[in-house]
Amino acid sequence: MPTINVNGADIEVDEDGFIVDPDSWNEDVAKYFAAQEGIKELNDDHWKMINYLRDYYKQFQIAPMIRKLCKETGMSLKYVYELFPSGPAKGACKLAGLPKPTGCV
Amino acid sequence: MAFEPKREEKALKYEELRIYTDEELKNYSEEELKNFKIKHETPALDELEKGPWPSFVADAKREALHRKKLDADRMMTDKDAVDDLLGQLQLSFDHGETHWKHGGIVGVFGYGGGIIGRYSDVPEKFPAVAHFHTIRVNQPASKFYNTDYLRSLCDLWEYRGSGLMNLHGSTGDIILLGTTTEQLEPIFKDLTHVMDTDLGGSGSNLRTPSCCIGKARCEWSCYDTQAMCYELTQYYQDELHRPAFPYKFKFKFDGCPNGCVASIARSDMSFIGTWKDEIRIDQEAVKAYMAGDIVPNGGAHKGRDWGKFDIRKEVINLCPTKCMSLEDGTLKIDNENCTRCMHCINVMPRALKPGLDTGVSILFGAKAPILEGAQMATLTIPFMKVEPPYDNLKELIEKVWEFWMEEGKNRERLGELIQRFGLPKFLEAIGVPPAPQMVRAPRSNPYIFWKEEDVPGGWDRKIEDYRKIHKR
């Protein structure tokens, strides 16, 4: 498995760049991923989404469904793509340090 | 009304777009191919070059040789992609197991689907397929092409991918089989800017719609399947590219009940052309069939001697509702009792035609077995008129989506949601009154739910009142 180096710490990631262990996440990891996912700077709404995803994952050990995510953050799907150009799964979940979405993608 | 695309199609000229010269495209001889060995030993695959059917192994080897002889700087991915793919496939034949890793999330900015990421689990052995992502490209309705388009696409794919394709994926897309993550954005840019073509769908969204050949060259098509497929694809681009649903959702458009895109089995929302008025009969042609002047079924059974055409045996007695008869050499159809199964029309296409008052039946909920068992679609809208711009249809689709997006559980297909909630609830959600045509048979058990407002007195009862009449 490849690793990334964030502020001197080696963090394991898979081929798609998702971190393998959600506990190895910190805010610098999110900042590190932002550039790869087409984000210049993380603003308050980015963090709102990231924190929402992390809290939801902590509580339920699963990523929320898109509709729930939009409802509870009050962001439209269009706005989510404006924030995270590669979308909620590949973009937001990756920055939030959630495990890679699976299934018939 | 003839179909008019809303925007002008970009006319592609291969001579302007081509990447490779003729010499590069024809860079090997049949003699060289005979002596050609790919990088790996593939004894099991070599067996599959024998026999009469076109061999995917033989085709892949041609591509491997072609790439071997192209200059490395004339392509953006590994020259050995096809060699390594065959090598890994041989290894899978040896092990009886796949050698692709689980999952893979890659894509292009702005979209949440369209590309299926794939990585080899033996990348050290087969480095050229370490990344081997699949790109779904939205096909034109009914898959009509000209060679300028296909040759331009082939050049692009040779340059930025493995050169291997799937024509087509079962949902309908053109499948570009195998490239690296770095090439995804450049391919997307070339597809959109140069080829005027977009990606198809993948993930929990509207997948690429597809249709039968329709009015393009079938006299039975009851509506313009291509126009409807194209219009709905364009209209629902957002739903196609950015997953917003509980799970996948597919549209398919069949022009008649013959079901040439199998919409009844392979789409969540199946559109099947039908008609309301009478089957058109040309009695002269019926006589010609009976006299043996025209072969039945358009000659489909010529491969064997089935004897002289017998209209009673092959048409009248096979009619599922027995609504046909022959009176003094004249064919009669009791259209009130016809279920539009297409059989008689299929047997005598030159004598019988669908009616002129045409539209679609809409069926919902087909899916493969996972999780709750396979389902074919259930008839829900027996008949609906469809004319561009299909506003009535869009209204219905949006009601269906609203209901499913609100109530559907994570990874629950529409068919399963309808099972869980029951058809009456679904009908209520989409505003359609129940009709006998929606069931094959009435329920046989008596577990019937009633709405409180439909029952005099409602559900609030006091046991004391009951005890006044019935002693304990």
Coordinates of C-alpha atoms in Angstrom, one line a residue, chain A residues 1-103:
Chain A
M1 CA 0.0 0.0 0.0
P2 CA 1.3 3.5 -0.8
T3 CA 1.6 6.1 1.9
I4 CA 1.3 9.9 1.9
N5 CA 3.4 12.2 4.1
V6 CA 1.4 14.8 5.9
N7 CA 3.5 17.1 8.3
G8 CA 6.1 14.4 8.8
A9 CA 3.6 11.6 9.5
D10 CA 3.3 8.6 7.1
I11 CA -0.4 7.7 6.4
E12 CA -1.4 4.6 4.5
V13 CA -3.7 5.2 1.6
D14 CA -5.1 2.9 -1.2
E15 CA -4.7 3.3 -4.9
D16 CA -7.6 5.7 -5.0
G17 CA -6.0 7.8 -2.3
F18 CA -8.5 7.0 0.4
I19 CA -6.9 6.7 3.8
V20 CA -7.0 3.1 5.1
D21 CA -7.5 3.8 8.8
P22 CA -10.1 6.5 9.5
D23 CA -8.4 7.2 12.9
S24 CA -5.3 8.4 11.1
W25 CA -7.2 11.4 9.8
N26 CA -6.6 15.0 10.9
E27 CA -7.4 18.4 9.5
D28 CA -4.1 18.5 7.7
V29 CA -5.0 15.3 5.8
A30 CA -8.1 17.0 4.5
K31 CA -6.0 20.0 3.4
Y32 CA -3.6 17.6 1.7
F33 CA -6.3 15.9 -0.3
A34 CA -8.0 19.1 -1.2
A35 CA -5.6 20.0 -4.0
Q36 CA -6.0 16.6 -5.6
E37 CA -9.7 16.9 -5.7
G38 CA -9.7 20.3 -7.4
I39 CA -10.2 22.5 -4.3
K40 CA -8.1 25.6 -3.9
E41 CA -8.9 26.4 -0.3
L42 CA -11.2 24.8 2.3
N43 CA -13.8 27.3 3.4
D44 CA -16.4 27.0 6.2
D45 CA -18.8 25.1 4.1
H46 CA -16.2 22.6 3.2
W47 CA -15.5 22.0 6.8
K48 CA -19.2 21.9 7.6
M49 CA -19.5 19.0 5.2
I50 CA -16.4 17.3 6.4
N51 CA -17.4 17.5 10.0
Y52 CA -20.9 16.3 9.2
L53 CA -19.5 13.3 7.4
R54 CA -17.1 12.5 10.2
D55 CA -19.8 12.8 12.9
Y56 CA -22.2 10.7 10.9
Y57 CA -19.6 8.0 10.3
K58 CA -18.6 8.0 13.9
Q59 CA -22.2 7.4 14.9
F60 CA -23.3 4.9 12.3
Q61 CA -20.0 3.4 10.7
I62 CA -21.4 4.2 7.3
A63 CA -21.5 7.2 5.0
P64 CA -24.9 8.9 4.8
M65 CA -27.1 8.6 1.7
I66 CA -26.8 11.6 -0.6
R67 CA -30.3 12.9 0.1
K68 CA -29.7 12.8 3.8
L69 CA -26.4 14.6 3.4
C70 CA -28.0 17.4 1.4
K71 CA -31.0 17.7 3.8
E72 CA -29.0 17.8 7.0
T73 CA -26.3 20.2 5.8
G74 CA -28.8 22.3 3.9
M75 CA -26.7 22.1 0.8
S76 CA -28.0 21.3 -2.7
L77 CA -26.3 18.5 -4.6
K78 CA -25.3 21.2 -7.1
Y79 CA -23.6 23.2 -4.4
V80 CA -21.9 20.0 -3.0
Y81 CA -20.3 19.6 -6.5
E82 CA -19.3 23.2 -6.5
L83 CA -17.5 22.6 -3.2
F84 CA -16.2 19.2 -4.1
P85 CA -15.8 18.9 -7.9
S86 CA -15.4 15.1 -7.8
G87 CA -18.6 14.8 -5.8
P88 CA -19.7 13.7 -2.4
A89 CA -18.2 10.2 -2.6
K90 CA -14.8 10.6 -4.3
G91 CA -14.4 14.2 -3.0
A92 CA -16.1 14.9 0.3
C93 CA -15.8 11.4 1.8
K94 CA -12.1 11.2 0.9
L95 CA -11.4 14.5 2.5
A96 CA -13.3 13.5 5.6
G97 CA -11.2 10.3 5.9
L98 CA -14.1 7.9 5.4
P99 CA -13.5 4.5 3.9
K100 CA -13.8 4.1 0.2
P101 CA -17.4 3.8 -1.0
T102 CA -18.0 0.4 -2.4
G103 CA -20.7 -1.4 -4.4

